[in-house]
GROMACS .gro file of C-alpha atoms in nm:
model
  214
    1MET     CA    1  -0.497   1.182   2.067
    2SER     CA    2  -0.572   1.399   1.783
    3LYS     CA    3  -0.687   1.273   1.436
    4VAL     CA    4  -0.503   1.375   1.135
    5TYR     CA    5  -0.614   1.289   0.770
    6VAL     CA    6  -0.311   1.114   0.639
    7HIS     CA    7  -0.455   0.865   0.375
    8PRO     CA    8  -0.661   1.031   0.095
    9LEU     CA    9  -0.934   0.817  -0.088
   10PRO     CA   10  -0.709   0.735  -0.390
   11VAL     CA   11  -0.436   0.603  -0.157
   12ARG     CA   12  -0.676   0.403   0.040
   13PHE     CA   13  -0.845   0.261  -0.277
   14TRP     CA   14  -0.502   0.181  -0.412
   15HIS     CA   15  -0.409   0.005  -0.092
   16TRP     CA   16  -0.688  -0.229  -0.042
   17THR     CA   17  -0.709  -0.302  -0.432
   18ASN     CA   18  -0.333  -0.396  -0.399
   19VAL     CA   19  -0.409  -0.634  -0.116
   20ILE     CA   20  -0.667  -0.831  -0.322
   21LEU     CA   21  -0.460  -0.825  -0.653
   22PHE     CA   22  -0.127  -0.941  -0.452
   23ILE     CA   23  -0.330  -1.240  -0.297
   24GLY     CA   24  -0.460  -1.326  -0.626
   25LEU     CA   25  -0.103  -1.310  -0.800
   26ILE     CA   26   0.037  -1.522  -0.510
   27VAL     CA   27  -0.248  -1.798  -0.531
   28THR     CA   28  -0.218  -1.819  -0.925
   29GLY     CA   29   0.166  -1.779  -0.927
   30VAL     CA   30   0.217  -2.066  -0.675
   31GLN     CA   31   0.002  -2.287  -0.898
   32VAL     CA   32   0.182  -2.184  -1.208
   33ARG     CA   33   0.525  -2.219  -1.063
   34TYR     CA   34   0.486  -2.536  -0.839
   35LEU     CA   35   0.252  -2.738  -1.059
   36ASP     CA   36   0.357  -3.071  -0.907
   37LEU     CA   37   0.268  -2.961  -0.545
   38PHE     CA   38  -0.058  -2.798  -0.608
   39ASP     CA   39  -0.350  -2.885  -0.802
   40TYR     CA   40  -0.633  -2.624  -0.700
   41MET     CA   41  -0.674  -2.504  -1.064
   42SER     CA   42  -0.557  -2.594  -1.414
   43PHE     CA   43  -0.230  -2.469  -1.538
   44GLY     CA   44  -0.404  -2.288  -1.827
   45THR     CA   45  -0.643  -2.113  -1.596
   46ALA     CA   46  -0.372  -2.029  -1.358
   47VAL     CA   47  -0.161  -1.868  -1.628
   48THR     CA   48  -0.458  -1.677  -1.775
   49LEU     CA   49  -0.554  -1.542  -1.439
   50HIS     CA   50  -0.208  -1.461  -1.329
   51ASN     CA   51  -0.175  -1.250  -1.649
   52TRP     CA   52  -0.494  -1.058  -1.611
   53VAL     CA   53  -0.430  -0.985  -1.236
   54GLY     CA   54  -0.094  -0.874  -1.296
   55PHE     CA   55  -0.214  -0.617  -1.567
   56ALA     CA   56  -0.467  -0.503  -1.312
   57LEU     CA   57  -0.187  -0.443  -1.050
   58ILE     CA   58   0.015  -0.254  -1.306
   59ALA     CA   59  -0.302  -0.037  -1.378
   60ASN     CA   60  -0.341   0.016  -0.995
   61PHE     CA   61   0.029   0.106  -0.966
   62CYS     CA   62  -0.032   0.372  -1.213
   63ILE     CA   63  -0.318   0.519  -1.005
   64TRP     CA   64  -0.053   0.549  -0.719
   65LEU     CA   65   0.216   0.689  -0.933
   66LEU     CA   66  -0.016   0.955  -1.088
   67PHE     CA   67  -0.154   1.060  -0.751
   68TYR     CA   68   0.198   1.122  -0.601
   69LEU     CA   69   0.332   1.269  -0.913
   70PHE     CA   70   0.080   1.540  -0.920
   71SER     CA   71   0.037   1.571  -0.542
   72ASP     CA   72   0.237   1.774  -0.269
   73ARG     CA   73   0.198   1.439  -0.049
   74ASN     CA   74   0.492   1.291  -0.267
   75GLN     CA   75   0.699   1.428   0.005
   76ALA     CA   76   0.637   1.112   0.198
   77TYR     CA   77   0.860   0.924  -0.054
   78HIS     CA   78   1.143   1.192  -0.067
   79PRO     CA   79   1.469   1.030   0.017
   80GLU     CA   80   1.694   1.176   0.284
   81PHE     CA   81   2.037   1.238   0.144
   82ASN     CA   82   2.196   1.337   0.468
   83ILE     CA   83   2.325   0.990   0.547
   84VAL     CA   84   2.435   1.082   0.909
   85LYS     CA   85   2.064   1.229   0.967
   86LEU     CA   86   1.899   0.913   0.799
   87THR     CA   87   2.128   0.682   1.005
   88GLN     CA   88   2.067   0.851   1.340
   89ALA     CA   89   1.687   0.873   1.270
   90SER     CA   90   1.671   0.500   1.148
   91PHE     CA   91   1.864   0.372   1.454
   92GLU     CA   92   1.618   0.577   1.686
   93GLN     CA   93   1.314   0.410   1.508
   94ALA     CA   94   1.479   0.066   1.534
   95LYS     CA   95   1.543   0.114   1.894
   96TYR     CA   96   1.171   0.208   1.951
   97TYR     CA   97   1.075  -0.107   1.756
   98GLY     CA   98   1.321  -0.329   1.944
   99TRP     CA   99   1.243  -0.230   2.297
  100GLY     CA  100   1.104   0.125   2.340
  101MET     CA  101   0.749   0.046   2.245
  102PHE     CA  102   0.750  -0.237   2.497
  103ARG     CA  103   0.848  -0.008   2.760
  104GLY     CA  104   0.566   0.255   2.675
  105GLU     CA  105   0.815   0.496   2.528
  106HIS     CA  106   0.688   0.750   2.273
  107ASN     CA  107   0.721   0.674   1.894
  108PRO     CA  108   1.018   0.906   1.790
  109HIS     CA  109   0.850   0.971   1.459
  110ARG     CA  110   0.545   1.191   1.454
  111ILE     CA  111   0.298   1.135   1.157
  112ASP     CA  112   0.159   1.419   0.946
  113PRO     CA  113   0.003   1.428   0.605
  114TYR     CA  114   0.348   1.493   0.433
  115HIS     CA  115   0.555   1.263   0.655
  116LYS     CA  116   0.353   0.975   0.710
  117PHE     CA  117   0.647   0.718   0.721
  118ASN     CA  118   0.917   0.688   0.963
  119PRO     CA  119   1.271   0.664   0.833
  120LEU     CA  120   1.278   0.301   0.815
  121GLN     CA  121   0.931   0.259   0.644
  122ARG     CA  122   1.030   0.547   0.390
  123THR     CA  123   1.345   0.358   0.299
  124LEU     CA  124   1.169   0.019   0.260
  125TYR     CA  125   0.881   0.177   0.052
  126GLN     CA  126   1.124   0.365  -0.196
  127ILE     CA  127   1.278   0.017  -0.262
  128LEU     CA  128   0.954  -0.174  -0.279
  129MET     CA  129   0.761   0.097  -0.497
  130LEU     CA  130   1.027   0.245  -0.709
  131PHE     CA  131   1.259  -0.053  -0.767
  132LEU     CA  132   1.126  -0.392  -0.692
  133LEU     CA  133   0.764  -0.358  -0.797
  134PRO     CA  134   0.846  -0.198  -1.145
  135LEU     CA  135   1.114  -0.463  -1.187
  136GLN     CA  136   0.854  -0.751  -1.115
  137PHE     CA  137   0.634  -0.602  -1.380
  138ALA     CA  138   0.916  -0.576  -1.631
  139THR     CA  139   0.999  -0.945  -1.574
  140GLY     CA  140   0.625  -1.044  -1.592
  141ILE     CA  141   0.573  -0.862  -1.908
  142LEU     CA  142   0.879  -1.031  -2.064
  143MET     CA  143   0.750  -1.373  -1.974
  144TRP     CA  144   0.394  -1.293  -2.078
  145ASP     CA  145   0.503  -1.283  -2.435
  146ILE     CA  146   0.840  -1.420  -2.461
  147LYS     CA  147   0.852  -1.422  -2.869
  148ARG     CA  148   0.764  -1.051  -2.888
  149PHE     CA  149   1.024  -0.966  -2.637
  150GLN     CA  150   1.296  -1.225  -2.715
  151ALA     CA  151   1.552  -0.963  -2.814
  152VAL     CA  152   1.514  -0.805  -2.458
  153VAL     CA  153   1.511  -1.146  -2.277
  154ASP     CA  154   1.840  -1.241  -2.466
  155MET     CA  155   1.995  -0.901  -2.383
  156VAL     CA  156   1.942  -0.949  -1.998
  157GLY     CA  157   2.058  -1.298  -1.995
  158GLY     CA  158   1.792  -1.531  -2.107
  159ILE     CA  159   1.456  -1.656  -1.990
  160ARG     CA  160   1.619  -1.829  -1.698
  161VAL     CA  161   1.762  -1.497  -1.563
  162VAL     CA  162   1.434  -1.330  -1.607
  163SER     CA  163   1.245  -1.607  -1.450
  164THR     CA  164   1.478  -1.633  -1.156
  165VAL     CA  165   1.449  -1.263  -1.083
  166HIS     CA  166   1.067  -1.275  -1.114
  167VAL     CA  167   1.043  -1.572  -0.844
  168LEU     CA  168   1.288  -1.421  -0.615
  169ILE     CA  169   1.090  -1.091  -0.591
  170PHE     CA  170   0.780  -1.301  -0.563
  171ILE     CA  171   0.920  -1.477  -0.270
  172PHE     CA  172   1.013  -1.146  -0.109
  173PHE     CA  173   0.671  -1.010  -0.163
  174VAL     CA  174   0.520  -1.325  -0.007
  175PHE     CA  175   0.716  -1.275   0.309
  176TYR     CA  176   0.635  -0.900   0.312
  177LEU     CA  177   0.259  -0.964   0.272
  178PHE     CA  178   0.285  -1.177   0.598
  179PHE     CA  179   0.513  -0.914   0.786
  180HIS     CA  180   0.308  -0.621   0.686
  181PRO     CA  181  -0.008  -0.713   0.899
  182TYR     CA  182   0.215  -0.741   1.199
  183LEU     CA  183   0.351  -0.390   1.141
  184ALA     CA  184   0.003  -0.256   1.094
  185THR     CA  185  -0.072  -0.369   1.456
  186LEU     CA  186   0.197  -0.162   1.611
  187GLY     CA  187  -0.015   0.154   1.661
  188HIS     CA  188  -0.147   0.280   2.005
  189THR     CA  189  -0.402  -0.014   1.960
  190PRO     CA  190  -0.352  -0.323   1.747
  191THR     CA  191  -0.620  -0.203   1.506
  192ALA     CA  192  -0.547   0.177   1.492
  193HIS     CA  193  -0.345   0.177   1.182
  194ILE     CA  194  -0.587  -0.061   1.008
  195LYS     CA  195  -0.887   0.156   1.082
  196ALA     CA  196  -0.674   0.448   0.961
  197MET     CA  197  -0.637   0.285   0.616
  198VAL     CA  198  -1.031   0.272   0.613
  199THR     CA  199  -1.126   0.611   0.733
  200GLY     CA  200  -0.812   0.799   0.634
  201TYR     CA  201  -0.755   0.938   0.985
  202GLU     CA  202  -0.462   0.842   1.203
  203ASP     CA  203  -0.464   0.886   1.565
  204VAL     CA  204  -0.171   1.102   1.666
  205GLU     CA  205  -0.024   1.153   2.005
  206GLU     CA  206  -0.036   1.516   2.129
  207GLU     CA  207   0.283   1.692   2.167
  208PRO     CA  208   0.390   1.715   2.536
  209ALA     CA  209   0.333   2.071   2.686
  210ALA     CA  210   0.623   2.265   2.728
  211PRO     CA  211   0.726   2.338   3.095
  212VAL     CA  212   0.603   2.675   3.217
  213ALA     CA  213   0.888   2.887   3.334
  214SER     CA  214   0.832   3.007   3.698
   0.00000   0.00000   0.00000
C-alpha cells in the first residue's frame, strides 16, 4: 500500500461540516413535517433551527463550489461524455461491488488526487451536488419566505409542488445518509476511507509489477 493525498483540508472541513448540518436538517425537518408524530421540540423552534441550519448548509456548499471552481481537482467531477466507455467502466465497478470484492479481486478504479471517484460515484455525486442539492436549496428558500417569492412559487405550480419536491429530495437524502456510511466501509479495511477523510491520505494498492521478459 502507498499513501496518496486525495482529500485537501477544505474538502475535509466541508465534508464533516456537511455531516453535522445534514443531521441537524433531518432532525428539525422531521419535527416540522411530522408534527403529529414527534414532539421533541416546539414547532417554532424547529422551524427557526431548520432555517438557520439550511442557510449554514448553503454557505458550506459555497465553500465546496469555490474550492472546486478554482482548483484543478475539479477533474474529479468532470462527466464522461463517451457513453460506451462510461457504461463499460460502470459495469466493471458494479461487478466489483456485487461480487468481486467478496472474492478478493482488485478494485478496477485506482484512486489519485484528480480521479478520486469511481465511475458510479462520479455519476452519483454529479447528480447530488450539481442538481439535487441546489434544487433542495431553491425549494427551501422559496418556502422560507413564501410572500416574498410568491410569484416564483406560483410560476412553478404552487406551494404544494414546491413542498412536495422539497420533501421527496429530503427523503432521498435520509436514505443516502444511511447508505453512505456503508460505502465508506468498503476500503481495504472497514475504517480506511473514514480515516482518509480525517487525515486526507488514502491507502492505494500498488500497481502489480510487470512481468520481466526472459
